[in-house]
PDB file of C-alpha atoms in Angstrom:
ATOM      1  CA  VAL A  29     118.985  23.580 225.531  1.00  0.00           C
ATOM      2  CA  ILE A  30     117.801  21.684 222.579  1.00  0.00           C
ATOM      3  CA  ILE A  31     114.068  21.306 221.789  1.00  0.00           C
ATOM      4  CA  ALA A  32     113.083  19.230 219.134  1.00  0.00           C
ATOM      5  CA  ASP A  33     110.181  19.335 217.888  1.00  0.00           C
ATOM      6  CA  ILE A  34     108.033  18.518 214.386  1.00  0.00           C
ATOM      7  CA  ASN A  35     105.669  21.436 215.842  1.00  0.00           C
ATOM      8  CA  ASP A  36     107.116  24.769 216.400  1.00  0.00           C
ATOM      9  CA  THR A  37     104.366  26.640 217.949  1.00  0.00           C
ATOM     10  CA  LYS A  38     104.668  24.146 220.656  1.00  0.00           C
ATOM     11  CA  ALA A  39     109.091  23.967 220.685  1.00  0.00           C
ATOM     12  CA  ASN A  40     108.833  28.174 221.108  1.00  0.00           C
ATOM     13  CA  GLU A  41     106.203  28.396 223.818  1.00  0.00           C
ATOM     14  CA  THR A  42     108.258  25.654 225.066  1.00  0.00           C
ATOM     15  CA  LEU A  43     111.909  27.540 224.610  1.00  0.00           C
ATOM     16  CA  LYS A  44     110.040  30.830 226.601  1.00  0.00           C
ATOM     17  CA  LEU A  45     110.248  28.913 229.576  1.00  0.00           C
ATOM     18  CA  LEU A  46     113.184  28.744 229.552  1.00  0.00           C
ATOM     19  CA  LYS A  47     115.740  30.519 231.198  1.00  0.00           C
ATOM     20  CA  GLY A  48     119.276  32.178 229.535  1.00  0.00           C
ATOM     21  CA  PRO A  49     119.391  32.631 225.994  1.00  0.00           C
ATOM     22  CA  ASN A  50     121.386  29.002 225.276  1.00  0.00           C
ATOM     23  CA  HIS A  51     118.416  27.923 223.506  1.00  0.00           C
ATOM     24  CA  THR A  52     117.512  26.160 220.673  1.00  0.00           C
ATOM     25  CA  ALA A  53     114.466  24.844 218.899  1.00  0.00           C
ATOM     26  CA  ILE A  54     115.140  22.719 216.253  1.00  0.00           C
ATOM     27  CA  HIS A  55     112.340  21.108 213.978  1.00  0.00           C
ATOM     28  CA  THR A  56     112.590  18.051 214.057  1.00  0.00           C
ATOM     29  CA  ASP A  57     110.484  14.618 212.308  1.00  0.00           C
ATOM     30  CA  VAL A  58     112.122  12.026 214.096  1.00  0.00           C
ATOM     31  CA  SER A  59     110.729   9.170 212.085  1.00  0.00           C
ATOM     32  CA  VAL A  60     112.668  10.531 209.579  1.00  0.00           C
ATOM     33  CA  ARG A  61     116.401  10.363 208.999  1.00  0.00           C
ATOM     34  CA  GLU A  62     117.926  13.363 207.796  1.00  0.00           C
ATOM     35  CA  ASN A  63     115.923  15.953 210.054  1.00  0.00           C
ATOM     36  CA  VAL A  64     118.104  14.178 212.945  1.00  0.00           C
ATOM     37  CA  THR A  65     120.892  13.961 210.755  1.00  0.00           C
ATOM     38  CA  HIS A  66     120.423  18.119 210.607  1.00  0.00           C
ATOM     39  CA  LEU A  67     119.793  17.847 214.232  1.00  0.00           C
ATOM     40  CA  PHE A  68     122.421  16.409 216.018  1.00  0.00           C
ATOM     41  CA  GLN A  69     124.718  18.461 212.797  1.00  0.00           C
ATOM     42  CA  THR A  70     123.225  21.356 214.503  1.00  0.00           C
ATOM     43  CA  VAL A  71     123.388  20.540 218.293  1.00  0.00           C
ATOM     44  CA  GLN A  72     127.400  19.747 217.693  1.00  0.00           C
ATOM     45  CA  LYS A  73     128.067  22.807 215.519  1.00  0.00           C
ATOM     46  CA  ILE A  74     126.463  25.447 218.587  1.00  0.00           C
ATOM     47  CA  TYR A  75     127.197  23.168 221.964  1.00  0.00           C
ATOM     48  CA  GLY A  76     129.908  21.048 220.335  1.00  0.00           C
ATOM     49  CA  THR A  77     127.955  17.684 221.541  1.00  0.00           C
ATOM     50  CA  VAL A  78     125.079  16.493 224.137  1.00  0.00           C
ATOM     51  CA  HIS A  79     125.321  15.151 227.858  1.00  0.00           C
ATOM     52  CA  ILE A  80     121.410  14.506 228.151  1.00  0.00           C
ATOM     53  CA  VAL A  81     119.258  12.703 225.556  1.00  0.00           C
ATOM     54  CA  ILE A  82     114.950  13.187 226.249  1.00  0.00           C
ATOM     55  CA  ASN A  83     113.602  10.745 223.925  1.00  0.00           C
ATOM     56  CA  SER A  84     109.958  11.861 224.261  1.00  0.00           C
ATOM     57  CA  ALA A  85     108.054  11.903 220.103  1.00  0.00           C
ATOM     58  CA  GLY A  86     105.271   9.614 220.392  1.00  0.00           C
ATOM     59  CA  ILE A  87     101.536   9.805 218.046  1.00  0.00           C
ATOM     60  CA  ILE A  88      98.395   7.396 219.737  1.00  0.00           C
ATOM     61  CA  GLN A  89      96.659   5.247 217.026  1.00  0.00           C
ATOM     62  CA  ARG A  90      92.562   5.962 217.099  1.00  0.00           C
ATOM     63  CA  PRO A  91      91.825   3.660 218.870  1.00  0.00           C
ATOM     64  CA  THR A  92      90.282   0.741 217.585  1.00  0.00           C
ATOM     65  CA  LEU A  93      90.182  -3.533 217.176  1.00  0.00           C
ATOM     66  CA  PHE A  94      93.104  -4.438 215.825  1.00  0.00           C
ATOM     67  CA  THR A  95      90.869  -6.812 212.842  1.00  0.00           C
ATOM     68  CA  ASN A  96      90.775  -2.859 211.952  1.00  0.00           C
ATOM     69  CA  THR A  97      93.908  -1.373 211.552  1.00  0.00           C
ATOM     70  CA  SER A  98      95.571   0.234 208.915  1.00  0.00           C
ATOM     71  CA  GLU A  99      98.691  -0.711 207.916  1.00  0.00           C
ATOM     72  CA  ALA A 100      99.196   2.586 207.122  1.00  0.00           C
ATOM     73  CA  GLU A 101      98.026   3.802 210.363  1.00  0.00           C
ATOM     74  CA  PHE A 102     100.244   0.492 212.394  1.00  0.00           C
ATOM     75  CA  ASP A 103     104.207   1.531 210.521  1.00  0.00           C
ATOM     76  CA  LYS A 104     103.101   5.634 211.796  1.00  0.00           C
ATOM     77  CA  VAL A 105     102.583   4.533 215.559  1.00  0.00           C
ATOM     78  CA  LEU A 106     105.540   2.726 214.517  1.00  0.00           C
ATOM     79  CA  SER A 107     107.363   4.783 212.630  1.00  0.00           C
ATOM     80  CA  VAL A 108     107.554   8.155 215.517  1.00  0.00           C
ATOM     81  CA  ASN A 109     106.994   5.692 219.101  1.00  0.00           C
ATOM     82  CA  LEU A 110     110.556   3.195 217.413  1.00  0.00           C
ATOM     83  CA  TYR A 111     111.943   3.956 214.522  1.00  0.00           C
ATOM     84  CA  GLY A 112     112.400   7.304 215.602  1.00  0.00           C
ATOM     85  CA  THR A 113     113.625   6.185 219.950  1.00  0.00           C
ATOM     86  CA  TYR A 114     116.169   4.558 217.590  1.00  0.00           C
ATOM     87  CA  LEU A 115     117.441   6.915 215.137  1.00  0.00           C
ATOM     88  CA  VAL A 116     118.011  10.203 218.296  1.00  0.00           C
ATOM     89  CA  THR A 117     119.487   7.378 220.059  1.00  0.00           C
ATOM     90  CA  GLN A 118     121.761   6.370 217.963  1.00  0.00           C
ATOM     91  CA  ALA A 119     123.180   9.474 216.946  1.00  0.00           C
ATOM     92  CA  ALA A 120     123.052  10.813 220.342  1.00  0.00           C
ATOM     93  CA  VAL A 121     125.221   7.608 221.070  1.00  0.00           C
ATOM     94  CA  THR A 122     127.606   8.212 218.599  1.00  0.00           C
ATOM     95  CA  MET A 123     128.000  11.639 219.186  1.00  0.00           C
ATOM     96  CA  MET A 124     128.454  10.847 223.021  1.00  0.00           C
ATOM     97  CA  LEU A 125     131.525   8.072 222.330  1.00  0.00           C
ATOM     98  CA  LYS A 126     133.266  10.276 219.935  1.00  0.00           C
ATOM     99  CA  ASN A 127     133.920  12.208 223.827  1.00  0.00           C
ATOM    100  CA  GLU A 128     137.508  10.189 225.241  1.00  0.00           C
ATOM    101  CA  ASN A 129     135.492  10.078 227.954  1.00  0.00           C
ATOM    102  CA  ALA A 130     130.935   9.756 227.899  1.00  0.00           C
ATOM    103  CA  THR A 131     130.675   9.111 231.774  1.00  0.00           C
ATOM    104  CA  GLY A 132     127.849  10.966 232.634  1.00  0.00           C
ATOM    105  CA  ARG A 133     126.298  10.827 229.152  1.00  0.00           C
ATOM    106  CA  THR A 134     122.451  10.391 230.152  1.00  0.00           C
ATOM    107  CA  ILE A 135     119.780   8.884 227.659  1.00  0.00           C
ATOM    108  CA  LEU A 136     116.121   7.917 228.439  1.00  0.00           C
ATOM    109  CA  ASN A 137     113.530   6.832 226.312  1.00  0.00           C
ATOM    110  CA  ILE A 138     110.012   7.688 227.144  1.00  0.00           C
ATOM    111  CA  ALA A 139     108.174   4.742 227.168  1.00  0.00           C
ATOM    112  CA  SER A 140     104.433   4.056 228.648  1.00  0.00           C
ATOM    113  CA  VAL A 141     102.165   1.278 231.129  1.00  0.00           C
ATOM    114  CA  SER A 142     100.198   0.347 227.697  1.00  0.00           C
ATOM    115  CA  SER A 143     103.649  -1.289 227.146  1.00  0.00           C
ATOM    116  CA  LYS A 144     103.873  -2.928 230.212  1.00  0.00           C
ATOM    117  CA  GLY A 145      99.491  -4.857 230.159  1.00  0.00           C
ATOM    118  CA  GLY A 146      98.815  -3.956 226.740  1.00  0.00           C
ATOM    119  CA  ARG A 147      95.664  -1.497 225.926  1.00  0.00           C
ATOM    120  CA  ARG A 148      92.450  -3.018 224.825  1.00  0.00           C
ATOM    121  CA  PHE A 149      92.353  -1.058 221.532  1.00  0.00           C
ATOM    122  CA  LEU A 150      95.709   0.385 220.521  1.00  0.00           C
ATOM    123  CA  SER A 151      97.737  -2.886 219.539  1.00  0.00           C
ATOM    124  CA  SER A 152     100.454  -0.533 218.027  1.00  0.00           C
ATOM    125  CA  TYR A 153     100.766   1.944 220.484  1.00  0.00           C
ATOM    126  CA  SER A 154     100.664  -1.132 222.869  1.00  0.00           C
ATOM    127  CA  ALA A 155     103.634  -2.566 220.757  1.00  0.00           C
ATOM    128  CA  SER A 156     105.572   0.145 220.321  1.00  0.00           C
ATOM    129  CA  LYS A 157     106.185   0.943 223.508  1.00  0.00           C
ATOM    130  CA  GLY A 158     107.743  -2.522 224.515  1.00  0.00           C
ATOM    131  CA  ALA A 159     109.261  -2.504 221.389  1.00  0.00           C
ATOM    132  CA  VAL A 160     111.250   0.496 223.164  1.00  0.00           C
ATOM    133  CA  ILE A 161     111.591  -1.303 226.205  1.00  0.00           C
ATOM    134  CA  SER A 162     113.864  -4.007 224.468  1.00  0.00           C
ATOM    135  CA  PHE A 163     115.493  -1.800 222.574  1.00  0.00           C
ATOM    136  CA  THR A 164     116.459   0.685 225.908  1.00  0.00           C
ATOM    137  CA  LYS A 165     118.243  -2.136 227.648  1.00  0.00           C
ATOM    138  CA  SER A 166     119.613  -3.192 224.974  1.00  0.00           C
ATOM    139  CA  VAL A 167     121.502  -0.913 224.083  1.00  0.00           C
ATOM    140  CA  ALA A 168     122.185  -0.230 227.890  1.00  0.00           C
ATOM    141  CA  LEU A 169     124.269  -3.143 227.791  1.00  0.00           C
ATOM    142  CA  GLU A 170     126.376  -2.127 225.424  1.00  0.00           C
ATOM    143  CA  VAL A 171     126.503   1.203 225.978  1.00  0.00           C
ATOM    144  CA  ALA A 172     127.041   0.907 229.958  1.00  0.00           C
ATOM    145  CA  LEU A 173     131.146  -0.074 230.524  1.00  0.00           C
ATOM    146  CA  LYS A 174     131.252   3.918 228.324  1.00  0.00           C
ATOM    147  CA  GLY A 175     129.668   5.625 230.971  1.00  0.00           C
ATOM    148  CA  ILE A 176     126.636   5.900 228.712  1.00  0.00           C
ATOM    149  CA  ARG A 177     123.359   5.516 230.758  1.00  0.00           C
ATOM    150  CA  VAL A 178     120.201   4.599 228.975  1.00  0.00           C
ATOM    151  CA  ASN A 179     116.605   4.033 230.381  1.00  0.00           C
ATOM    152  CA  THR A 180     113.232   4.665 230.353  1.00  0.00           C
ATOM    153  CA  ILE A 181     109.824   5.232 231.855  1.00  0.00           C
ATOM    154  CA  LEU A 182     106.777   4.308 231.251  1.00  0.00           C
ATOM    155  CA  PRO A 183     104.009   6.666 232.165  1.00  0.00           C
ATOM    156  CA  GLY A 184     100.630   5.899 233.442  1.00  0.00           C
ATOM    157  CA  PHE A 185      98.015   7.829 232.169  1.00  0.00           C
ATOM    158  CA  THR A 186      98.655  11.772 232.316  1.00  0.00           C
ATOM    159  CA  ASP A 187      97.100  14.916 231.315  1.00  0.00           C
ATOM    160  CA  THR A 188      98.980  15.743 228.193  1.00  0.00           C
ATOM    161  CA  PRO A 189      97.406  17.476 224.809  1.00  0.00           C
ATOM    162  CA  MET A 190      97.938  14.115 223.565  1.00  0.00           C
ATOM    163  CA  THR A 191      95.173  12.650 225.888  1.00  0.00           C
ATOM    164  CA  GLN A 192      93.111  15.614 226.138  1.00  0.00           C
ATOM    165  CA  ASP A 193      91.196  14.547 223.229  1.00  0.00           C
ATOM    166  CA  THR A 194      90.250  10.837 225.298  1.00  0.00           C
ATOM    167  CA  PRO A 195      86.203  10.484 225.523  1.00  0.00           C
ATOM    168  CA  GLU A 196      85.115  10.925 228.526  1.00  0.00           C
ATOM    169  CA  ASN A 197      83.797   7.805 229.351  1.00  0.00           C
ATOM    170  CA  VAL A 198      87.087   6.003 228.107  1.00  0.00           C
ATOM    171  CA  ARG A 199      88.795   8.411 230.278  1.00  0.00           C
ATOM    172  CA  LYS A 200      86.058   7.394 232.512  1.00  0.00           C
ATOM    173  CA  GLY A 201      87.381   3.514 232.270  1.00  0.00           C
ATOM    174  CA  ILE A 202      91.085   4.356 232.495  1.00  0.00           C
ATOM    175  CA  ILE A 203      90.445   6.175 235.951  1.00  0.00           C
ATOM    176  CA  ALA A 204      89.038   3.161 236.920  1.00  0.00           C
ATOM    177  CA  GLU A 205      91.322   1.242 236.197  1.00  0.00           C
ATOM    178  CA  ILE A 206      94.388   4.027 238.335  1.00  0.00           C
ATOM    179  CA  PRO A 207      94.707   1.888 242.241  1.00  0.00           C
ATOM    180  CA  MET A 208      94.920   6.269 242.726  1.00  0.00           C
ATOM    181  CA  LYS A 209      92.092   6.552 241.165  1.00  0.00           C
ATOM    182  CA  ARG A 210      93.309   9.738 239.245  1.00  0.00           C
ATOM    183  CA  ILE A 211      95.509  10.755 236.218  1.00  0.00           C
ATOM    184  CA  ALA A 212      98.758  12.381 236.684  1.00  0.00           C
ATOM    185  CA  LYS A 213     100.012  15.740 236.841  1.00  0.00           C
ATOM    186  CA  PRO A 214     102.289  16.073 234.237  1.00  0.00           C
ATOM    187  CA  LEU A 215     104.969  17.458 236.976  1.00  0.00           C
ATOM    188  CA  GLU A 216     104.791  14.036 238.142  1.00  0.00           C
ATOM    189  CA  MET A 217     106.644  12.920 235.391  1.00  0.00           C
ATOM    190  CA  SER A 218     108.604  15.514 235.084  1.00  0.00           C
ATOM    191  CA  GLU A 219     110.567  14.987 238.791  1.00  0.00           C
ATOM    192  CA  VAL A 220     111.239  11.848 237.425  1.00  0.00           C
ATOM    193  CA  ILE A 221     113.040  12.434 234.450  1.00  0.00           C
ATOM    194  CA  VAL A 222     114.767  14.965 236.451  1.00  0.00           C
ATOM    195  CA  PHE A 223     115.750  12.273 238.800  1.00  0.00           C
ATOM    196  CA  MET A 224     116.540   9.826 235.790  1.00  0.00           C
ATOM    197  CA  CYS A 225     119.127  12.690 234.385  1.00  0.00           C
ATOM    198  CA  GLY A 226     120.539  13.075 236.512  1.00  0.00           C
ATOM    199  CA  PRO A 227     123.759  12.330 239.412  1.00  0.00           C
ATOM    200  CA  ARG A 228     121.278  10.555 241.687  1.00  0.00           C
ATOM    201  CA  SER A 229     120.564   7.611 239.152  1.00  0.00           C
ATOM    202  CA  THR A 230     124.570   6.709 238.594  1.00  0.00           C
ATOM    203  CA  TYR A 231     122.989   2.966 239.472  1.00  0.00           C
ATOM    204  CA  MET A 232     120.650   2.964 237.125  1.00  0.00           C
ATOM    205  CA  VAL A 233     120.580   1.189 233.946  1.00  0.00           C
ATOM    206  CA  GLY A 234     118.544  -0.642 231.437  1.00  0.00           C
ATOM    207  CA  SER A 235     116.111  -0.100 234.588  1.00  0.00           C
ATOM    208  CA  ALA A 236     112.336   0.224 233.374  1.00  0.00           C
ATOM    209  CA  VAL A 237     110.105   2.389 236.108  1.00  0.00           C
ATOM    210  CA  LEU A 238     106.989   2.586 236.012  1.00  0.00           C
ATOM    211  CA  VAL A 239     105.037   5.670 237.171  1.00  0.00           C
ATOM    212  CA  SER A 240     101.846   4.488 236.596  1.00  0.00           C
ATOM    213  CA  GLY A 241     100.046   5.488 239.715  1.00  0.00           C
ATOM    214  CA  GLY A 242      99.941   1.568 241.023  1.00  0.00           C
ATOM    215  CA  THR A 243      99.205   0.537 237.526  1.00  0.00           C
ATOM    216  CA  PHE A 244     100.469  -2.715 236.094  1.00  0.00           C
ATOM    217  CA  LEU A 245     101.898  -3.181 239.148  1.00  0.00           C
TER     218      LEU A 245
END
């Protein structure tokens, strides 16, 4: 397993959770092409190729009215959430296609429930994740015949470090909109990710799977 993360501390924490010796953490800013190039050069050097890629890098803006969102803030969110997904996916597909038979190779992009119904005060985040879905479907159509499956999941509000700083009043408002009346556990997302990347989903191509506790059906 290669863990590509801009946060070296978190990457090494994840590394310690993995069994076996053949895992590597690489400092990577997915919004910088040179970083992504270095990442895949390292993958090729250590492992030769790549079979599964999960694009999970993402940032969220500070909640604010669209009219108060600066260009710099909008660009920053899109540079990580969309442009980063593009860079990693492009490098991954290029590497996968170097093999005569790419059957079984999988790319999973992490979008968001916000991309389906929008979210007030999160215009740049919602826009970036909506674009990830369209991008995923387009790439999936291009590489399906090569044996590469590209899909996306749309997680609902999940208990992760990115959401733990959410103000309590906002948190309660979000939970009130969820039919199950609770936020998701990380394990509930990881189980879906394992399924989407594994042998039980081999006929799923360009799918956008909603994992939201019933939000935005």
